[in-house]
XYZ file of C-alpha atoms in Angstrom:
332
model
C 113.540 45.236 70.966
C 116.764 46.135 69.384
C 114.946 46.543 66.140
C 118.728 47.986 64.433
C 119.107 44.232 63.624
C 116.404 44.544 60.626
C 117.231 46.537 57.874
C 116.006 49.806 57.540
C 115.683 52.731 55.639
C 115.682 56.232 57.198
C 112.848 57.703 55.362
C 110.549 59.674 59.109
C 111.315 62.024 60.853
C 110.874 60.698 64.084
C 110.729 60.950 66.385
C 106.813 62.462 66.177
C 105.629 64.679 68.641
C 103.360 63.700 70.968
C 101.202 66.976 71.820
C 98.600 67.838 74.645
C 94.879 69.268 72.192
C 93.372 71.318 75.640
C 90.754 72.524 73.159
C 89.565 69.143 72.342
C 90.148 67.390 76.116
C 87.857 70.500 77.751
C 84.947 70.071 74.863
C 85.021 66.298 75.509
C 85.774 66.173 79.140
C 88.740 64.518 78.739
C 93.120 64.484 78.635
C 93.533 64.074 75.201
C 97.165 63.556 73.336
C 97.899 63.432 70.168
C 101.026 61.601 68.120
C 101.757 62.945 65.212
C 102.479 60.275 62.721
C 101.161 62.946 60.449
C 104.078 64.504 60.675
C 106.623 61.569 59.465
C 107.516 63.661 56.527
C 108.009 61.205 53.833
C 105.557 62.503 51.359
C 103.106 65.169 52.918
C 103.686 62.061 56.390
C 101.394 59.553 57.019
C 102.001 55.739 59.018
C 103.263 54.266 56.699
C 106.171 55.888 56.249
C 107.596 53.282 59.261
C 106.274 50.498 58.068
C 107.977 51.440 54.919
C 111.559 51.783 56.173
C 111.445 47.806 56.919
C 110.207 47.569 54.234
C 112.511 49.201 51.820
C 115.236 47.870 53.913
C 114.475 44.210 53.338
C 113.325 45.201 49.598
C 117.016 46.476 49.456
C 118.580 44.068 51.064
C 117.055 41.446 48.377
C 117.998 42.990 44.808
C 114.360 44.073 44.278
C 114.104 47.290 42.168
C 110.391 47.254 41.662
C 108.020 48.325 44.283
C 104.917 46.457 43.946
C 101.905 47.071 46.056
C 98.102 47.714 46.200
C 95.050 50.473 48.269
C 92.144 51.583 47.135
C 91.727 54.241 44.954
C 92.797 57.330 47.069
C 95.522 55.376 49.497
C 97.752 56.912 51.387
C 100.232 53.689 51.391
C 100.094 53.617 47.603
C 100.941 57.658 47.870
C 103.767 57.216 50.981
C 105.036 53.644 48.789
C 105.439 55.942 45.706
C 107.830 58.483 47.217
C 109.567 55.995 48.760
C 110.684 54.261 45.308
C 110.946 57.596 44.189
C 113.706 58.688 46.299
C 115.838 55.577 46.264
C 115.939 54.703 43.352
C 113.407 52.182 42.895
C 110.242 51.393 40.162
C 106.748 51.331 41.081
C 104.184 49.908 40.232
C 100.722 49.900 42.483
C 97.121 48.257 41.454
C 93.945 51.080 42.821
C 90.890 49.054 43.740
C 87.672 51.042 43.132
C 86.477 50.031 46.723
C 84.110 52.928 47.543
C 82.140 52.668 43.160
C 83.156 56.573 43.675
C 83.624 58.253 40.103
C 83.647 61.371 41.227
C 86.440 63.185 38.922
C 87.872 64.936 42.503
C 88.173 61.091 44.433
C 89.502 60.022 40.803
C 92.081 62.093 39.825
C 92.776 64.645 42.352
C 94.114 63.871 46.082
C 96.555 61.104 46.628
C 96.222 59.754 43.016
C 97.687 63.061 41.716
C 100.668 62.036 43.793
C 101.360 59.429 42.669
C 100.747 60.095 39.103
C 103.556 62.622 40.554
C 105.783 60.066 41.988
C 105.934 58.504 38.363
C 104.384 55.467 39.883
C 102.911 53.376 36.986
C 98.868 52.709 38.037
C 97.001 50.206 36.943
C 92.924 50.802 38.300
C 90.672 47.524 38.819
C 86.755 46.825 40.423
C 86.010 47.007 44.020
C 85.934 43.857 45.199
C 89.128 41.941 42.971
C 91.307 39.556 44.651
C 94.192 42.063 45.200
C 96.471 39.042 46.013
C 96.153 38.219 42.885
C 96.747 41.434 41.069
C 99.407 41.673 43.104
C 100.766 38.731 41.427
C 100.348 39.732 38.344
C 101.942 43.077 38.385
C 105.020 41.416 39.540
C 104.693 38.423 36.764
C 104.716 41.453 34.438
C 107.209 42.912 36.355
C 109.368 40.144 35.678
C 109.098 39.027 32.432
C 110.451 43.038 31.397
C 113.367 41.729 33.397
C 112.938 43.199 36.492
C 112.925 42.260 40.353
C 110.086 43.169 42.382
C 108.981 43.307 45.389
C 105.756 43.345 47.049
C 104.178 45.691 49.805
C 101.012 43.727 50.709
C 98.193 46.402 51.218
C 98.867 48.535 53.982
C 102.559 47.685 54.459
C 101.252 45.387 57.032
C 103.110 41.659 57.329
C 105.373 41.631 60.138
C 108.596 43.182 58.962
C 106.037 46.402 57.992
C 104.069 46.344 61.193
C 108.076 46.613 62.883
C 107.035 50.670 62.073
C 104.799 50.901 65.297
C 106.923 48.014 67.259
C 109.458 51.292 67.697
C 106.408 53.888 67.547
C 105.178 52.147 70.369
C 108.496 52.267 71.724
C 108.772 55.687 70.998
C 105.425 56.986 72.825
C 106.337 55.022 75.857
C 109.910 57.147 75.718
C 108.102 60.016 75.367
C 105.015 59.497 78.088
C 108.056 58.648 80.901
C 110.334 62.444 79.756
C 106.949 64.072 80.281
C 105.806 61.981 83.800
C 102.936 60.921 82.219
C 100.406 58.298 82.308
C 99.353 56.865 79.663
C 95.722 55.113 80.324
C 95.001 54.406 76.260
C 96.269 54.762 73.182
C 93.101 55.203 70.395
C 93.640 54.969 66.570
C 92.647 53.914 63.387
C 92.418 49.953 62.645
C 92.288 48.577 58.708
C 94.774 46.054 56.977
C 96.374 46.277 61.076
C 99.922 46.917 60.801
C 99.096 49.977 62.247
C 97.565 48.333 65.765
C 99.352 44.791 65.475
C 102.243 46.954 65.799
C 101.639 49.036 68.927
C 100.074 45.870 70.569
C 103.321 43.508 69.891
C 105.553 46.123 71.181
C 103.396 47.364 74.216
C 103.502 43.226 75.226
C 106.843 43.111 74.128
C 108.320 46.033 76.836
C 105.851 44.744 79.259
C 103.799 48.756 79.151
C 101.039 47.648 79.705
C 98.794 50.369 77.569
C 95.846 49.243 76.148
C 95.051 50.170 72.384
C 91.905 50.614 71.029
C 91.289 50.321 67.180
C 88.665 52.262 65.740
C 87.392 50.065 62.754
C 87.133 51.748 59.184
C 86.042 48.792 56.881
C 85.625 44.947 58.700
C 83.150 43.836 61.097
C 84.895 43.823 64.808
C 85.029 39.211 64.798
C 87.133 39.554 61.017
C 88.906 42.257 62.745
C 89.991 41.422 65.175
C 91.401 38.480 64.005
C 93.749 39.827 61.172
C 94.704 42.345 63.810
C 95.377 39.150 66.673
C 97.274 37.323 63.726
C 99.794 39.578 62.599
C 100.450 41.074 66.792
C 102.004 37.366 67.551
C 103.821 37.417 63.763
C 105.282 40.225 64.535
C 106.327 39.556 68.386
C 107.456 36.189 66.571
C 109.588 37.783 64.937
C 111.129 40.095 67.623
C 111.903 36.446 69.617
C 108.700 36.890 71.771
C 106.083 34.786 70.536
C 103.726 34.290 73.374
C 103.818 37.823 74.859
C 100.474 38.778 72.873
C 97.604 37.184 74.617
C 94.354 37.854 72.535
C 92.874 39.833 75.050
C 95.333 42.803 74.381
C 93.385 42.924 70.724
C 90.358 45.424 70.853
C 88.324 46.981 67.624
C 85.647 48.553 68.041
C 83.589 48.791 64.566
C 80.641 50.460 65.656
C 81.738 53.478 63.486
C 82.472 52.596 59.819
C 79.102 53.579 59.113
C 78.028 52.276 54.871
C 81.713 51.429 54.188
C 85.468 51.516 53.588
C 85.336 55.317 52.110
C 82.019 56.147 52.644
C 81.702 59.391 54.457
C 79.225 60.742 56.845
C 77.992 63.707 58.715
C 79.316 62.528 61.804
C 82.949 62.138 60.433
C 82.595 65.662 58.809
C 81.175 66.714 62.715
C 84.396 65.129 63.437
C 86.492 66.529 60.852
C 85.293 70.042 61.716
C 85.633 69.519 65.618
C 89.528 68.831 65.087
C 89.819 71.640 63.568
C 88.479 73.848 65.069
C 89.989 73.167 68.561
C 93.300 72.018 68.389
C 93.614 72.913 64.143
C 94.528 69.373 63.880
C 93.722 67.956 60.577
C 92.248 64.638 60.084
C 92.005 62.947 56.979
C 88.223 61.187 56.118
C 88.504 57.713 55.609
C 90.819 56.731 58.525
C 91.031 59.675 61.290
C 88.095 60.883 60.745
C 86.397 57.678 60.973
C 88.638 57.345 64.516
C 87.820 60.654 65.573
C 84.220 60.413 65.189
C 84.468 56.927 67.565
C 86.579 59.001 69.798
C 84.096 61.659 70.298
C 81.020 59.428 71.222
C 82.861 57.387 73.555
C 84.291 60.003 75.302
C 80.471 61.547 75.710
C 79.691 58.451 76.754
C 81.842 58.703 79.952
C 84.027 55.717 77.775
C 87.270 57.417 79.346
C 86.218 58.975 82.442
C 89.267 60.117 84.624
C 91.727 58.568 81.823
C 94.920 60.519 79.743
C 93.617 59.551 76.092
C 97.069 59.122 73.204
C 95.161 59.482 70.075
C 97.557 58.191 67.239
C 96.946 60.303 64.320
C 98.181 58.647 61.205
C 98.061 61.176 58.417
C 95.994 61.268 55.167
C 94.712 65.104 55.360
C 95.904 65.001 51.138
C 92.804 62.263 50.678
C 90.577 65.211 51.516
C 90.483 66.602 47.730
C 89.739 63.477 46.556
C 86.398 64.285 48.125
C 86.042 67.811 48.116
C 82.623 67.631 46.378
C 81.253 65.450 49.668
C 82.750 67.597 52.261
C 82.644 71.369 50.941
C 78.581 71.708 51.288
C 79.291 70.947 55.051
C 81.325 73.490 55.726
């Protein structure tokens, strides 16, 4: 795949560990390993750091001086973008969407929001349901008006350039599995803005690795999520020079575990957080990995992964736990 031909700024601690989860495996009756992309390092880590390596490389090549991006109030992507900007001398302007409608003080001021401010990002908040593409352009226009040169990053860093970070992660998983003489039967990950899921699918397809990826949805219905992932996976494969590598059947999303909506947690999510923490001391987040683990637990108990070795991709986000203190604390 020769990713060195793409501009890149090294931000992450790579390779991230691939580790067994023996106690969770015993509890669920399935062999589960974890790919620790919560350990990428930047601002506490998370999956967006891999994407930002390629996005910042492109921004520098274009001569930008300001990163502009958006996300929900407790966005992990925004936190990591603000940190990457600070570390490399960019200004950073972000738009936070009140997607969940929560006005709780811990949600609006703690967790990722506190860290965004710590890294010096300029923050503008908009109501849930806003046209975020239009809001990005509005902020970019403001940057241009003051003489800056903006580089606009979509929510989640999810375009073909950002997805290259998960092409690289796919390669990393295969190399690590080979070193361990381990056959990976399935990768399970949260799927939201589509870049992580799409990058994995594209990377595995271009390598011919034949490892299925199950994306557990955190927001959109199944048909819409699969459409978004497939489109981006094909764009990413085309960027790699293999436009026909990704077939529709390679993209699978299970969106039965979204619950009441994006960023809204339920008892099953809290139980998933507790089980991961109290078996192998893995700290998940309430929005992405908590819902992905909720799905994995339910499917494992239903016999879906019988005789398989499953790799759970931990995309980070534990910093968001502090934005949900009021909802989680009483259940512990």
